[in-house]
PDB file of C-alpha atoms in Angstrom:
ATOM      1  CA  UNK A 705     -21.217  -7.778  14.151  1.00 84.00           C
ATOM      2  CA  UNK A 706     -18.269  -5.764  15.233  1.00 93.00           C
ATOM      3  CA  UNK A 707     -15.054  -7.243  16.541  1.00 95.00           C
ATOM      4  CA  UNK A 708     -11.895  -5.698  18.012  1.00 97.00           C
ATOM      5  CA  UNK A 709      -8.706  -6.902  16.327  1.00 97.00           C
ATOM      6  CA  UNK A 710      -4.967  -6.395  16.662  1.00 98.00           C
ATOM      7  CA  UNK A 711      -3.538  -5.691  13.219  1.00 98.00           C
ATOM      8  CA  UNK A 712       0.081  -5.297  12.041  1.00 98.00           C
ATOM      9  CA  UNK A 713      -0.158  -2.536   9.424  1.00 98.00           C
ATOM     10  CA  UNK A 714       1.894  -3.386   6.277  1.00 98.00           C
ATOM     11  CA  UNK A 715       0.293  -1.290   3.552  1.00 97.00           C
ATOM     12  CA  UNK A 716      -0.517   2.426   3.177  1.00 96.00           C
ATOM     13  CA  UNK A 717      -1.470   3.619  -0.310  1.00 95.00           C
ATOM     14  CA  UNK A 718      -1.180   7.091  -1.690  1.00 93.00           C
ATOM     15  CA  UNK A 719      -4.216   9.278  -0.631  1.00 90.00           C
ATOM     16  CA  UNK A 720      -7.119  10.254  -2.881  1.00 82.00           C
ATOM     17  CA  UNK A 721      -9.817  12.881  -2.330  1.00 80.00           C
ATOM     18  CA  UNK A 722     -13.129  11.883  -0.706  1.00 73.00           C
ATOM     19  CA  UNK A 723     -16.421  13.765  -0.328  1.00 68.00           C
ATOM     20  CA  UNK A 724     -17.102  12.276   3.064  1.00 66.00           C
ATOM     21  CA  UNK A 725     -13.605  12.208   4.650  1.00 62.00           C
ATOM     22  CA  UNK A 726     -11.642  14.973   2.858  1.00 68.00           C
ATOM     23  CA  UNK A 727      -9.226  12.239   1.635  1.00 75.00           C
ATOM     24  CA  UNK A 728      -8.697   8.527   2.117  1.00 82.00           C
ATOM     25  CA  UNK A 729      -6.077   5.847   1.907  1.00 88.00           C
ATOM     26  CA  UNK A 730      -6.291   2.101   1.645  1.00 90.00           C
ATOM     27  CA  UNK A 731      -4.666   0.414   4.641  1.00 95.00           C
ATOM     28  CA  UNK A 732      -3.961  -3.369   4.909  1.00 97.00           C
ATOM     29  CA  UNK A 733      -2.367  -5.570   7.438  1.00 98.00           C
ATOM     30  CA  UNK A 734      -2.167  -8.882   9.203  1.00 98.00           C
ATOM     31  CA  UNK A 735      -4.083  -9.975  12.266  1.00 97.00           C
ATOM     32  CA  UNK A 736      -2.676 -11.887  15.222  1.00 96.00           C
ATOM     33  CA  UNK A 737      -4.061 -15.040  13.590  1.00 95.00           C
ATOM     34  CA  UNK A 738      -2.061 -14.397  10.420  1.00 96.00           C
ATOM     35  CA  UNK A 739      -5.059 -13.290   8.355  1.00 96.00           C
ATOM     36  CA  UNK A 740      -5.010 -10.456   5.910  1.00 98.00           C
ATOM     37  CA  UNK A 741      -7.412  -7.563   6.528  1.00 97.00           C
ATOM     38  CA  UNK A 742      -8.136  -4.386   4.561  1.00 96.00           C
ATOM     39  CA  UNK A 743      -9.122  -1.308   6.552  1.00 95.00           C
ATOM     40  CA  UNK A 744     -11.078   1.166   4.448  1.00 90.00           C
ATOM     41  CA  UNK A 745     -11.922   4.035   4.695  1.00 90.00           C
ATOM     42  CA  UNK A 746      -9.136   5.625   6.750  1.00 93.00           C
ATOM     43  CA  UNK A 747      -8.666   9.476   6.677  1.00 90.00           C
ATOM     44  CA  UNK A 748      -5.016   9.021   7.734  1.00 92.00           C
ATOM     45  CA  UNK A 749      -3.702  12.598   7.563  1.00 90.00           C
ATOM     46  CA  UNK A 750      -6.761  13.900   9.298  1.00 89.00           C
ATOM     47  CA  UNK A 751      -6.464  11.497  12.219  1.00 93.00           C
ATOM     48  CA  UNK A 752      -5.107  13.003  15.517  1.00 93.00           C
ATOM     49  CA  UNK A 753      -1.432  12.365  15.989  1.00 94.00           C
ATOM     50  CA  UNK A 754      -1.964   9.588  18.559  1.00 96.00           C
ATOM     51  CA  UNK A 755      -3.835   7.641  15.919  1.00 96.00           C
ATOM     52  CA  UNK A 756      -1.397   8.038  12.988  1.00 96.00           C
ATOM     53  CA  UNK A 757       0.114   4.618  12.787  1.00 96.00           C
ATOM     54  CA  UNK A 758       3.177   3.693  10.773  1.00 97.00           C
ATOM     55  CA  UNK A 759       4.005   0.696   8.630  1.00 97.00           C
ATOM     56  CA  UNK A 760       4.851  -2.388  10.628  1.00 98.00           C
ATOM     57  CA  UNK A 761       3.177  -1.007  13.750  1.00 98.00           C
ATOM     58  CA  UNK A 762       0.616  -3.007  15.707  1.00 98.00           C
ATOM     59  CA  UNK A 763      -2.720  -1.282  16.202  1.00 98.00           C
ATOM     60  CA  UNK A 764      -5.949  -2.231  17.908  1.00 98.00           C
ATOM     61  CA  UNK A 765      -9.140  -1.364  15.982  1.00 98.00           C
ATOM     62  CA  UNK A 766     -12.813  -2.194  16.038  1.00 97.00           C
ATOM     63  CA  UNK A 767     -13.987  -3.521  12.683  1.00 96.00           C
ATOM     64  CA  UNK A 768     -17.339  -4.189  11.004  1.00 93.00           C
ATOM     65  CA  UNK A 769     -17.905  -7.707   9.676  1.00 90.00           C
ATOM     66  CA  UNK A 770     -17.703  -6.481   6.108  1.00 88.00           C
ATOM     67  CA  UNK A 771     -16.318  -3.630   3.950  1.00 87.00           C
ATOM     68  CA  UNK A 772     -17.767  -0.212   3.439  1.00 83.00           C
ATOM     69  CA  UNK A 773     -20.686   0.344   1.040  1.00 82.00           C
ATOM     70  CA  UNK A 774     -20.862  -2.541  -1.389  1.00 83.00           C
ATOM     71  CA  UNK A 775     -17.268  -3.824  -0.963  1.00 85.00           C
ATOM     72  CA  UNK A 776     -17.700  -7.581  -0.443  1.00 84.00           C
ATOM     73  CA  UNK A 777     -14.080  -8.601  -0.815  1.00 89.00           C
ATOM     74  CA  UNK A 778     -13.471 -11.161   1.855  1.00 90.00           C
ATOM     75  CA  UNK A 779     -10.654  -9.288   3.624  1.00 95.00           C
ATOM     76  CA  UNK A 780     -12.382  -5.907   3.655  1.00 93.00           C
ATOM     77  CA  UNK A 781     -13.603  -4.482   6.991  1.00 93.00           C
ATOM     78  CA  UNK A 782     -14.890  -0.984   7.740  1.00 94.00           C
ATOM     79  CA  UNK A 783     -13.006   0.369  10.724  1.00 95.00           C
ATOM     80  CA  UNK A 784     -14.355   2.468  13.554  1.00 96.00           C
ATOM     81  CA  UNK A 785     -11.748   5.244  13.150  1.00 95.00           C
ATOM     82  CA  UNK A 786     -12.201   6.576  16.698  1.00 96.00           C
ATOM     83  CA  UNK A 787     -11.320   3.165  18.116  1.00 97.00           C
ATOM     84  CA  UNK A 788      -7.745   3.064  16.687  1.00 98.00           C
ATOM     85  CA  UNK A 789      -5.038   2.588  19.321  1.00 98.00           C
ATOM     86  CA  UNK A 790      -1.356   2.334  18.582  1.00 98.00           C
ATOM     87  CA  UNK A 791       0.388  -0.620  20.356  1.00 98.00           C
ATOM     88  CA  UNK A 792       4.050   0.060  20.895  1.00 95.00           C
ATOM     89  CA  UNK A 793       6.652   1.131  18.375  1.00 97.00           C
ATOM     90  CA  UNK A 794       6.867  -0.153  14.751  1.00 97.00           C
ATOM     91  CA  UNK A 795       8.827  -3.356  14.252  1.00 98.00           C
ATOM     92  CA  UNK A 796      12.346  -2.441  13.322  1.00 95.00           C
ATOM     93  CA  UNK A 797      14.819  -3.450  10.614  1.00 96.00           C
ATOM     94  CA  UNK A 798      17.712  -4.471  12.860  1.00 94.00           C
ATOM     95  CA  UNK A 799      19.373  -7.892  12.371  1.00 93.00           C
ATOM     96  CA  UNK A 800      18.355  -8.240   8.739  1.00 94.00           C
ATOM     97  CA  UNK A 801      14.769  -7.184   9.472  1.00 97.00           C
ATOM     98  CA  UNK A 802      14.263 -10.179  11.702  1.00 96.00           C
ATOM     99  CA  UNK A 803      11.192  -8.863  13.542  1.00 97.00           C
ATOM    100  CA  UNK A 804       9.392  -8.216  10.308  1.00 97.00           C
ATOM    101  CA  UNK A 805      10.537 -11.447   8.695  1.00 97.00           C
ATOM    102  CA  UNK A 806       9.233 -13.518  11.570  1.00 95.00           C
ATOM    103  CA  UNK A 807       5.736 -12.585  10.434  1.00 97.00           C
ATOM    104  CA  UNK A 808       6.015 -12.039   6.662  1.00 98.00           C
ATOM    105  CA  UNK A 809       8.107 -15.174   5.886  1.00 97.00           C
ATOM    106  CA  UNK A 810       5.516 -17.439   7.479  1.00 96.00           C
ATOM    107  CA  UNK A 811       2.671 -16.206   5.229  1.00 97.00           C
ATOM    108  CA  UNK A 812       1.826 -17.924   1.932  1.00 97.00           C
ATOM    109  CA  UNK A 813       3.675 -16.458  -1.106  1.00 98.00           C
ATOM    110  CA  UNK A 814       2.146 -16.636  -4.555  1.00 98.00           C
ATOM    111  CA  UNK A 815       2.686 -15.915  -8.256  1.00 98.00           C
ATOM    112  CA  UNK A 816       0.304 -13.559 -10.037  1.00 98.00           C
ATOM    113  CA  UNK A 817      -1.426 -16.450 -11.696  1.00 97.00           C
ATOM    114  CA  UNK A 818      -1.973 -18.101  -8.355  1.00 98.00           C
ATOM    115  CA  UNK A 819      -3.441 -14.862  -6.928  1.00 97.00           C
ATOM    116  CA  UNK A 820      -5.777 -14.469  -9.885  1.00 96.00           C
ATOM    117  CA  UNK A 821      -6.903 -18.111  -9.403  1.00 97.00           C
ATOM    118  CA  UNK A 822      -7.522 -17.505  -5.691  1.00 96.00           C
ATOM    119  CA  UNK A 823      -9.729 -14.531  -6.441  1.00 94.00           C
ATOM    120  CA  UNK A 824     -11.788 -16.588  -8.874  1.00 94.00           C
ATOM    121  CA  UNK A 825     -12.027 -19.377  -6.237  1.00 94.00           C
ATOM    122  CA  UNK A 826     -13.007 -17.489  -3.085  1.00 91.00           C
ATOM    123  CA  UNK A 827     -12.594 -13.717  -3.763  1.00 90.00           C
ATOM    124  CA  UNK A 828      -9.157 -13.535  -2.125  1.00 94.00           C
ATOM    125  CA  UNK A 829      -8.016  -9.925  -2.709  1.00 96.00           C
ATOM    126  CA  UNK A 830      -4.828  -9.498  -0.688  1.00 98.00           C
ATOM    127  CA  UNK A 831      -1.639 -11.494  -0.662  1.00 98.00           C
ATOM    128  CA  UNK A 832       2.104 -11.691  -1.118  1.00 98.00           C
ATOM    129  CA  UNK A 833       3.832 -12.178  -4.437  1.00 98.00           C
ATOM    130  CA  UNK A 834       7.519 -13.185  -4.762  1.00 97.00           C
ATOM    131  CA  UNK A 835       8.768 -12.141  -8.260  1.00 97.00           C
ATOM    132  CA  UNK A 836      11.380 -14.334  -9.837  1.00 97.00           C
ATOM    133  CA  UNK A 837      12.833 -11.408 -11.847  1.00 97.00           C
ATOM    134  CA  UNK A 838      12.212  -7.643 -11.709  1.00 97.00           C
ATOM    135  CA  UNK A 839      12.858  -6.358 -15.221  1.00 97.00           C
ATOM    136  CA  UNK A 840      12.074  -2.664 -15.029  1.00 97.00           C
ATOM    137  CA  UNK A 841       9.996   0.185 -13.687  1.00 97.00           C
ATOM    138  CA  UNK A 842       7.969   2.063 -16.304  1.00 97.00           C
ATOM    139  CA  UNK A 843       6.977   5.624 -15.618  1.00 95.00           C
ATOM    140  CA  UNK A 844       4.200   7.049 -17.903  1.00 95.00           C
ATOM    141  CA  UNK A 845       2.657  10.465 -17.931  1.00 93.00           C
ATOM    142  CA  UNK A 846      -0.699  10.776 -16.176  1.00 92.00           C
ATOM    143  CA  UNK A 847      -3.214  13.572 -15.871  1.00 88.00           C
ATOM    144  CA  UNK A 848      -1.615  16.189 -13.593  1.00 86.00           C
ATOM    145  CA  UNK A 849      -4.970  17.084 -12.069  1.00 85.00           C
ATOM    146  CA  UNK A 850      -7.457  15.038 -10.057  1.00 78.00           C
ATOM    147  CA  UNK A 851     -10.479  13.934 -12.015  1.00 73.00           C
ATOM    148  CA  UNK A 852     -13.221  16.602 -12.152  1.00 73.00           C
ATOM    149  CA  UNK A 853     -15.388  15.159  -9.375  1.00 65.00           C
ATOM    150  CA  UNK A 854     -12.465  14.864  -6.939  1.00 60.00           C
ATOM    151  CA  UNK A 855     -11.127  18.281  -7.760  1.00 63.00           C
ATOM    152  CA  UNK A 856     -14.572  19.782  -7.087  1.00 65.00           C
ATOM    153  CA  UNK A 857     -14.501  18.152  -3.627  1.00 59.00           C
ATOM    154  CA  UNK A 858     -11.163  19.650  -2.749  1.00 58.00           C
ATOM    155  CA  UNK A 859     -12.121  23.104  -4.100  1.00 61.00           C
ATOM    156  CA  UNK A 860     -15.370  23.041  -2.191  1.00 61.00           C
ATOM    157  CA  UNK A 861     -13.560  22.315   1.132  1.00 55.00           C
ATOM    158  CA  UNK A 862     -11.424  25.405   0.611  1.00 53.00           C
ATOM    159  CA  UNK A 863     -14.565  27.562   0.819  1.00 49.00           C
ATOM    160  CA  UNK A 864     -14.772  26.870   4.565  1.00 48.00           C
ATOM    161  CA  UNK A 865     -12.101  29.068   6.271  1.00 51.00           C
ATOM    162  CA  UNK A 866     -12.314  27.144   9.574  1.00 50.00           C
ATOM    163  CA  UNK A 867     -11.441  23.848   7.901  1.00 50.00           C
ATOM    164  CA  UNK A 868      -7.766  22.968   7.867  1.00 60.00           C
ATOM    165  CA  UNK A 869      -7.580  21.438   4.394  1.00 66.00           C
ATOM    166  CA  UNK A 870      -4.242  19.681   3.773  1.00 75.00           C
ATOM    167  CA  UNK A 871      -2.660  20.029   0.350  1.00 80.00           C
ATOM    168  CA  UNK A 872      -2.985  16.783  -1.591  1.00 84.00           C
ATOM    169  CA  UNK A 873      -0.733  16.703  -4.623  1.00 88.00           C
ATOM    170  CA  UNK A 874      -1.857  14.699  -7.676  1.00 89.00           C
ATOM    171  CA  UNK A 875       1.054  12.647  -9.019  1.00 93.00           C
ATOM    172  CA  UNK A 876       1.458  13.369 -12.770  1.00 94.00           C
ATOM    173  CA  UNK A 877       2.928   9.922 -13.409  1.00 94.00           C
ATOM    174  CA  UNK A 878       1.837   6.319 -13.296  1.00 94.00           C
ATOM    175  CA  UNK A 879       4.446   3.978 -11.981  1.00 96.00           C
ATOM    176  CA  UNK A 880       4.423   0.301 -12.959  1.00 98.00           C
ATOM    177  CA  UNK A 881       6.767  -2.617 -12.215  1.00 98.00           C
ATOM    178  CA  UNK A 882       7.540  -5.121 -14.917  1.00 98.00           C
ATOM    179  CA  UNK A 883       8.375  -8.545 -13.429  1.00 98.00           C
ATOM    180  CA  UNK A 884       8.262 -12.220 -14.002  1.00 97.00           C
ATOM    181  CA  UNK A 885       6.912 -15.075 -11.864  1.00 97.00           C
ATOM    182  CA  UNK A 886       8.257 -18.632 -11.766  1.00 95.00           C
ATOM    183  CA  UNK A 887       5.136 -20.043 -13.516  1.00 96.00           C
ATOM    184  CA  UNK A 888       4.867 -17.640 -16.456  1.00 89.00           C
ATOM    185  CA  UNK A 889       7.393 -17.033 -19.220  1.00 85.00           C
ATOM    186  CA  UNK A 890       5.732 -13.712 -20.163  1.00 93.00           C
ATOM    187  CA  UNK A 891       6.562 -10.742 -17.894  1.00 97.00           C
ATOM    188  CA  UNK A 892       3.745  -9.017 -16.017  1.00 98.00           C
ATOM    189  CA  UNK A 893       3.254  -5.288 -15.625  1.00 98.00           C
ATOM    190  CA  UNK A 894       1.390  -3.916 -12.579  1.00 98.00           C
ATOM    191  CA  UNK A 895       0.926  -0.422 -11.208  1.00 97.00           C
ATOM    192  CA  UNK A 896       2.440   0.325  -7.810  1.00 97.00           C
ATOM    193  CA  UNK A 897       0.370   2.570  -5.481  1.00 95.00           C
ATOM    194  CA  UNK A 898       2.502   2.445  -2.345  1.00 96.00           C
ATOM    195  CA  UNK A 899       2.462   5.758  -0.516  1.00 95.00           C
ATOM    196  CA  UNK A 900       6.278   5.643  -0.285  1.00 96.00           C
ATOM    197  CA  UNK A 901       6.595   6.006  -4.068  1.00 96.00           C
ATOM    198  CA  UNK A 902       4.471   9.142  -4.033  1.00 95.00           C
ATOM    199  CA  UNK A 903       6.216  10.567  -1.005  1.00 95.00           C
ATOM    200  CA  UNK A 904       9.660   9.985  -2.530  1.00 97.00           C
ATOM    201  CA  UNK A 905       8.558  11.620  -5.796  1.00 96.00           C
ATOM    202  CA  UNK A 906       7.342  14.802  -3.988  1.00 96.00           C
ATOM    203  CA  UNK A 907      10.584  14.931  -2.022  1.00 97.00           C
ATOM    204  CA  UNK A 908      12.608  14.675  -5.228  1.00 97.00           C
ATOM    205  CA  UNK A 909      10.525  17.373  -6.956  1.00 97.00           C
ATOM    206  CA  UNK A 910      11.321  19.686  -4.047  1.00 97.00           C
ATOM    207  CA  UNK A 911      15.043  18.779  -4.258  1.00 98.00           C
ATOM    208  CA  UNK A 912      15.547  18.851  -8.041  1.00 98.00           C
ATOM    209  CA  UNK A 913      12.881  21.351  -9.083  1.00 97.00           C
ATOM    210  CA  UNK A 914      11.960  19.295 -12.138  1.00 97.00           C
ATOM    211  CA  UNK A 915       9.114  16.734 -12.384  1.00 96.00           C
ATOM    212  CA  UNK A 916      10.607  14.501 -15.004  1.00 96.00           C
ATOM    213  CA  UNK A 917      14.007  14.374 -13.248  1.00 97.00           C
ATOM    214  CA  UNK A 918      12.189  13.558  -9.999  1.00 97.00           C
ATOM    215  CA  UNK A 919      10.306  10.692 -11.662  1.00 97.00           C
ATOM    216  CA  UNK A 920      13.614   9.286 -13.064  1.00 97.00           C
ATOM    217  CA  UNK A 921      15.195   9.625  -9.579  1.00 98.00           C
ATOM    218  CA  UNK A 922      12.337   7.538  -8.138  1.00 97.00           C
ATOM    219  CA  UNK A 923      12.843   4.905 -10.869  1.00 97.00           C
ATOM    220  CA  UNK A 924      16.625   4.820 -10.217  1.00 97.00           C
ATOM    221  CA  UNK A 925      16.140   4.462  -6.500  1.00 98.00           C
ATOM    222  CA  UNK A 926      13.787   1.548  -6.778  1.00 98.00           C
ATOM    223  CA  UNK A 927      15.822  -0.288  -9.468  1.00 97.00           C
ATOM    224  CA  UNK A 928      19.220   0.227  -7.820  1.00 97.00           C
ATOM    225  CA  UNK A 929      18.330   0.096  -4.140  1.00 98.00           C
ATOM    226  CA  UNK A 930      14.897  -1.361  -3.317  1.00 98.00           C
ATOM    227  CA  UNK A 931      15.005  -3.974  -6.111  1.00 98.00           C
ATOM    228  CA  UNK A 932      18.747  -4.597  -6.044  1.00 97.00           C
ATOM    229  CA  UNK A 933      20.052  -8.150  -6.133  1.00 95.00           C
ATOM    230  CA  UNK A 934      21.036  -7.875  -2.480  1.00 96.00           C
ATOM    231  CA  UNK A 935      17.331  -7.598  -1.532  1.00 97.00           C
ATOM    232  CA  UNK A 936      14.790 -10.409  -1.067  1.00 98.00           C
ATOM    233  CA  UNK A 937      11.919  -8.483  -2.653  1.00 98.00           C
ATOM    234  CA  UNK A 938       8.219  -9.346  -2.112  1.00 98.00           C
ATOM    235  CA  UNK A 939       5.175  -7.409  -3.267  1.00 98.00           C
ATOM    236  CA  UNK A 940       2.106  -6.819  -1.126  1.00 98.00           C
ATOM    237  CA  UNK A 941      -0.695  -7.277  -3.694  1.00 98.00           C
ATOM    238  CA  UNK A 942      -4.291  -6.122  -3.565  1.00 97.00           C
ATOM    239  CA  UNK A 943      -7.189  -5.867  -6.016  1.00 95.00           C
ATOM    240  CA  UNK A 944      -8.655  -2.497  -7.078  1.00 89.00           C
ATOM    241  CA  UNK A 945     -12.345  -2.262  -6.276  1.00 82.00           C
ATOM    242  CA  UNK A 946     -14.687  -2.756  -8.191  1.00 78.00           C
ATOM    243  CA  UNK A 947     -12.557  -3.974 -11.131  1.00 81.00           C
ATOM    244  CA  UNK A 948     -10.593  -6.515  -9.101  1.00 85.00           C
ATOM    245  CA  UNK A 949      -7.363  -6.051 -11.062  1.00 93.00           C
ATOM    246  CA  UNK A 950      -4.292  -6.922  -9.011  1.00 97.00           C
ATOM    247  CA  UNK A 951      -1.963  -4.056  -8.095  1.00 97.00           C
ATOM    248  CA  UNK A 952       1.233  -3.646  -6.136  1.00 98.00           C
ATOM    249  CA  UNK A 953       0.137  -1.850  -2.924  1.00 97.00           C
ATOM    250  CA  UNK A 954       3.338  -2.246  -0.955  1.00 97.00           C
ATOM    251  CA  UNK A 955       6.953  -3.561  -1.134  1.00 98.00           C
ATOM    252  CA  UNK A 956       8.813  -5.690   1.358  1.00 98.00           C
ATOM    253  CA  UNK A 957      12.576  -5.605   0.661  1.00 98.00           C
ATOM    254  CA  UNK A 958      14.686  -7.108   3.412  1.00 98.00           C
ATOM    255  CA  UNK A 959      18.304  -8.002   2.706  1.00 97.00           C
ATOM    256  CA  UNK A 960      19.094 -11.451   1.365  1.00 95.00           C
ATOM    257  CA  UNK A 961      20.106 -13.905   4.118  1.00 88.00           C
ATOM    258  CA  UNK A 962      21.326 -17.473   4.139  1.00 72.00           C
ATOM    259  CA  UNK A 963      18.646 -20.050   4.723  1.00 58.00           C
ATOM    260  CA  UNK A 964      20.310 -21.164   7.950  1.00 46.00           C
ATOM    261  CA  UNK A 965      19.864 -17.655   9.335  1.00 56.00           C
ATOM    262  CA  UNK A 966      16.078 -17.810   8.833  1.00 53.00           C
ATOM    263  CA  UNK A 967      15.463 -20.239  11.703  1.00 51.00           C
ATOM    264  CA  UNK A 968      13.437 -18.496  14.402  1.00 49.00           C
TER     265      UNK A 968
END
C-alpha cells in the first residue's frame, strides 16, 4: 500500500552507477512523526530542477510500503520519483542551527553497540550516533575506477548521443572516521559516505591539481572544522545492504551551546 509522507531530508550519499537509473544515491530523512525513512532508489542528478531537494529541506513524496527489490530493512521505502514535491526552503543554520536542532536533538541518540543491538532486535538500520571522542580520519587508497559491471553501464550509456550522461567521478580514496563511544573503551572505525565528502574532494582536486593533496585537504577540513571541539558532532548512521554493516552516511555538526539555550 502506498502512502504520501512529508520527509525532512537529512542524508544524501555519494552517487553510484545504476543500470536502470543511470546513477543512484541513498537518501534518508525523518517524517513528521519523527520516524526515520530511507528513500531508495533516487536518481538525484537526473531529476528535474524542481525536484532536486537539498539537505534539511522538507519534501512530500509517495512511498511504497517496503524497500526496492529484496530490501526488507524496516525504514526502507521505494519512492515514486515523479511524486516528489519540495516544501519551502531548507531549514537554516541561524541562531546556532536552532531550526535543525529542534528536530534532531529530540530524536534518540545511540552508541555503535546500541545500534548493532537494535539491528539484531528489530532490523533498525538508521539512527543517530553521538561519539564521545573523534580520534582521526583515515584516508586509504581505493580503486580509481568503478567496478567492471558499473563501468560497463556508464560506457554503454555514452553510445546514445541523445542521452545527456552526466560525468560521475569515482573517488580514488576510502575515507573512514575513527571514534569512541561512551560504552566502549576500544575505538571504532567506520567509512563515511556522505556526498559532501566527495563533493569537497572533487573541489579540492580542481583547486590543487593533485589527488593526494586534495585528500589531505579534506581530512584537515573535517578534523579542524567539522569535528572541532567547538562543534556538537553527531553521525547519521545507516547499514549497507545486504551486509548490514553500519556506516556514517551523514554528519550533523552544530556549534556547542549551553544547556540552558537548548530549551525550545
